[in-house]
GROMACS .gro file of C-alpha atoms in nm:
model
  185
    1MET     CA    1   1.465   6.033   4.797
    2PRO     CA    2   1.531   6.251   5.081
    3GLN     CA    3   1.840   6.194   5.300
    4GLU     CA    4   1.829   5.904   5.611
    5ASN     CA    5   2.005   5.855   5.925
    6LEU     CA    6   2.083   5.525   6.048
    7TYR     CA    7   1.994   5.531   6.503
    8PHE     CA    8   1.955   5.260   6.698
    9ILE     CA    9   1.910   5.270   7.096
   10ALA     CA   10   2.191   5.069   7.365
   11LEU     CA   11   2.298   5.055   7.711
   12ILE     CA   12   2.741   5.053   7.670
   13PRO     CA   13   2.913   4.898   7.978
   14HIS     CA   14   3.164   5.114   8.182
   15ASP     CA   15   3.528   5.081   8.067
   16THR     CA   16   3.685   4.853   8.187
   17VAL     CA   17   3.433   4.548   8.075
   18ALA     CA   18   3.398   4.798   7.752
   19GLY     CA   19   3.804   4.709   7.774
   20GLU     CA   20   3.740   4.327   7.820
   21VAL     CA   21   3.467   4.299   7.585
   22THR     CA   22   3.726   4.451   7.301
   23GLY     CA   23   4.000   4.232   7.423
   24PHE     CA   24   3.743   3.933   7.244
   25LYS     CA   25   3.687   4.110   6.992
   26ASN     CA   26   4.075   4.170   6.896
   27ASP     CA   27   4.097   3.756   6.991
   28ILE     CA   28   3.852   3.687   6.737
   29ALA     CA   29   4.017   3.933   6.504
   30GLN     CA   30   4.288   3.752   6.547
   31ASN     CA   31   4.241   3.427   6.565
   32TYR     CA   32   3.933   3.346   6.356
   33ASN     CA   33   3.965   3.620   6.096
   34SER     CA   34   3.612   3.856   6.177
   35SER     CA   35   3.752   4.240   6.256
   36LYS     CA   36   3.331   4.356   6.179
   37ALA     CA   37   3.295   4.331   6.567
   38LEU     CA   38   3.504   4.589   6.617
   39ARG     CA   39   3.366   4.844   6.437
   40SER     CA   40   3.095   4.898   6.684
   41MET     CA   41   3.180   5.022   7.120
   42PRO     CA   42   3.062   4.687   7.274
   43HIS     CA   43   2.706   4.734   7.379
   44ILE     CA   44   2.393   4.580   7.455
   45THR     CA   45   2.100   4.664   7.197
   46LEU     CA   46   1.797   4.771   7.308
   47LYS     CA   47   1.628   4.905   6.977
   48ALA     CA   48   1.802   4.780   6.654
   49PRO     CA   49   1.929   5.002   6.425
   50PHE     CA   50   1.667   5.188   6.160
   51LYS     CA   51   1.642   5.479   5.990
   52LEU     CA   52   1.462   5.798   5.950
   53ALA     CA   53   1.447   6.095   5.719
   54ALA     CA   54   1.720   6.323   5.839
   55ARG     CA   55   1.484   6.588   5.898
   56GLU     CA   56   1.339   6.402   6.136
   57HIS     CA   57   1.661   6.414   6.361
   58ASN     CA   58   1.586   6.702   6.609
   59ASN     CA   59   1.170   6.469   6.660
   60LEU     CA   60   1.396   6.199   6.769
   61GLN     CA   61   1.627   6.336   6.975
   62LEU     CA   62   1.294   6.492   7.088
   63TRP     CA   63   1.149   6.148   7.210
   64PHE     CA   64   1.372   6.013   7.312
   65ASP     CA   65   1.484   6.241   7.595
   66GLY     CA   66   1.134   6.200   7.685
   67ILE     CA   67   1.129   5.890   7.770
   68ARG     CA   68   1.014   5.760   8.108
   69PRO     CA   69   1.116   5.391   8.157
   70MET     CA   70   0.947   5.276   8.495
   71THR     CA   71   1.274   5.090   8.533
   72GLU     CA   72   1.544   5.253   8.842
   73SER     CA   73   1.943   5.164   8.768
   74PHE     CA   74   2.095   4.814   8.780
   75ILE     CA   75   2.319   4.575   8.774
   76VAL     CA   76   2.371   4.391   8.449
   77GLU     CA   77   2.522   4.032   8.542
   78LEU     CA   78   2.777   3.939   8.186
   79GLU     CA   79   2.833   3.561   8.198
   80ASP     CA   80   2.974   3.320   7.954
   81PHE     CA   81   2.944   3.350   7.598
   82GLY     CA   82   2.674   3.209   7.393
   83SER     CA   83   2.610   3.217   6.960
   84PHE     CA   84   2.335   3.253   6.716
   85ASP     CA   85   2.414   2.946   6.495
   86ASN     CA   86   2.284   3.108   6.130
   87LYS     CA   87   2.359   2.933   5.819
   88ASN     CA   88   2.558   3.227   5.605
   89ASN     CA   89   2.578   3.523   5.955
   90PRO     CA   90   2.663   3.314   6.274
   91VAL     CA   91   2.681   3.560   6.547
   92ILE     CA   92   2.977   3.472   6.897
   93TYR     CA   93   2.840   3.704   7.222
   94VAL     CA   94   2.907   3.753   7.578
   95LYS     CA   95   2.590   3.627   7.760
   96PRO     CA   96   2.434   3.934   7.977
   97VAL     CA   97   2.183   3.779   8.218
   98MET     CA   98   1.845   3.838   8.135
   99THR     CA   99   1.681   4.061   8.454
  100PRO     CA  100   1.326   4.148   8.485
  101SER     CA  101   1.511   4.530   8.505
  102LEU     CA  102   1.609   4.460   8.178
  103GLU     CA  103   1.349   4.347   7.984
  104ARG     CA  104   1.155   4.564   8.039
  105LEU     CA  105   1.312   4.871   8.007
  106GLN     CA  106   1.343   4.713   7.646
  107LYS     CA  107   1.042   4.661   7.584
  108GLN     CA  108   0.938   5.011   7.751
  109ILE     CA  109   1.136   5.177   7.449
  110LEU     CA  110   0.987   4.904   7.218
  111SER     CA  111   0.655   5.042   7.332
  112SER     CA  112   0.755   5.455   7.296
  113PHE     CA  113   0.924   5.362   6.985
  114GLU     CA  114   0.678   5.191   6.827
  115HIS     CA  115   0.431   5.447   6.905
  116THR     CA  116   0.604   5.782   6.842
  117TYR     CA  117   0.706   5.570   6.496
  118PRO     CA  118   0.382   5.321   6.355
  119HIS     CA  119   0.560   5.347   6.045
  120ILE     CA  120   0.878   5.163   6.122
  121SER     CA  121   0.806   4.817   6.139
  122ILE     CA  122   1.006   4.608   6.444
  123PRO     CA  123   1.058   4.280   6.421
  124TYR     CA  124   0.947   3.992   6.577
  125THR     CA  125   1.353   3.861   6.679
  126GLU     CA  126   1.359   4.244   6.813
  127ARG     CA  127   1.040   4.138   7.008
  128THR     CA  128   1.157   3.825   7.157
  129PHE     CA  129   1.471   4.031   7.289
  130HIS     CA  130   1.801   3.788   7.346
  131PRO     CA  131   1.984   4.056   7.476
  132HIS     CA  132   2.408   3.954   7.356
  133MET     CA  133   2.692   4.177   7.334
  134THR     CA  134   2.882   4.037   6.960
  135ILE     CA  135   3.238   4.021   7.013
  136ALA     CA  136   3.181   3.815   6.594
  137TYR     CA  137   2.929   3.814   6.374
  138ARG     CA  138   2.922   3.913   5.964
  139ASP     CA  139   3.224   3.837   5.898
  140LEU     CA  140   3.274   3.535   6.054
  141THR     CA  141   3.289   3.213   5.828
  142PRO     CA  142   3.062   2.953   5.897
  143GLU     CA  143   3.433   2.711   5.952
  144GLN     CA  144   3.543   2.975   6.098
  145TYR     CA  145   3.237   2.967   6.370
  146ALA     CA  146   3.266   2.649   6.399
  147ARG     CA  147   3.644   2.656   6.514
  148ALA     CA  148   3.586   2.974   6.751
  149ILE     CA  149   3.287   2.840   6.903
  150ASP     CA  150   3.500   2.512   7.013
  151VAL     CA  151   3.688   2.768   7.222
  152TYR     CA  152   3.482   3.005   7.372
  153GLN     CA  153   3.154   2.782   7.447
  154HIS     CA  154   3.361   2.602   7.701
  155LYS     CA  155   3.597   2.968   7.825
  156LYS     CA  156   3.443   3.171   8.171
  157TYR     CA  157   3.330   3.510   8.202
  158SER     CA  158   3.177   3.708   8.446
  159ALA     CA  159   3.125   4.082   8.474
  160SER     CA  160   2.899   4.295   8.557
  161PHE     CA  161   2.793   4.707   8.512
  162ARG     CA  162   2.571   4.894   8.697
  163ALA     CA  163   2.318   5.039   8.373
  164ASP     CA  164   2.215   5.374   8.495
  165LYS     CA  165   2.227   5.546   8.125
  166PHE     CA  166   2.159   5.455   7.796
  167TYR     CA  167   2.213   5.582   7.513
  168LEU     CA  168   2.045   5.671   7.174
  169LEU     CA  169   2.340   5.637   6.862
  170GLN     CA  170   2.421   5.759   6.505
  171HIS     CA  171   2.564   5.620   6.267
  172ASP     CA  172   2.822   5.877   6.050
  173GLY     CA  173   2.864   5.694   5.767
  174SER     CA  174   3.165   5.519   5.925
  175GLN     CA  175   3.145   5.424   6.313
  176TRP     CA  176   2.886   5.473   6.554
  177ASN     CA  177   2.846   5.778   6.770
  178VAL     CA  178   2.657   5.811   7.071
  179ILE     CA  179   2.407   6.137   7.052
  180ALA     CA  180   2.184   6.126   7.351
  181GLU     CA  181   2.173   5.996   7.705
  182HIS     CA  182   1.914   5.913   7.926
  183VAL     CA  183   1.991   5.837   8.269
  184LEU     CA  184   1.762   5.570   8.452
  185SER     CA  185   1.673   5.712   8.839
   0.00000   0.00000   0.00000
């Protein structure tokens, strides 16, 4: 079987917001025994992780460089916290405010991806875009989720950052790395 690489596309906040969100991840790790979210930098996923044959790496980068979203840079507002109360894999996240610019960017990336890679299916959950910046998932038990969400559903947080770039990331076997960036005009 040919080697495959794992990629995804995301918005990444500037250092101040990234530091604040990492602080929430650290709180979750220390107080609710859930540290998996610390393995990735704070981000808003625009195209969920996908696998592609290693030989397609250069073509993927060419496609990424050629994306022409009809979206100028915009402000992403973050307001408080939310959750996905999945039975086995609950998630807690910082809530981005859905705006037409954010939604349009995600839809344009998905449309371009689907046109170029029709053999890679895009699940319904990705098509119904629900932007989030994860602070706890995977190793968050339902019991710890109940304790954490009891605190985080009342916690207030407000921040913003300019989305002037989006990024292509690749997993190297232990962490995600930015391999390309695309500037929004």
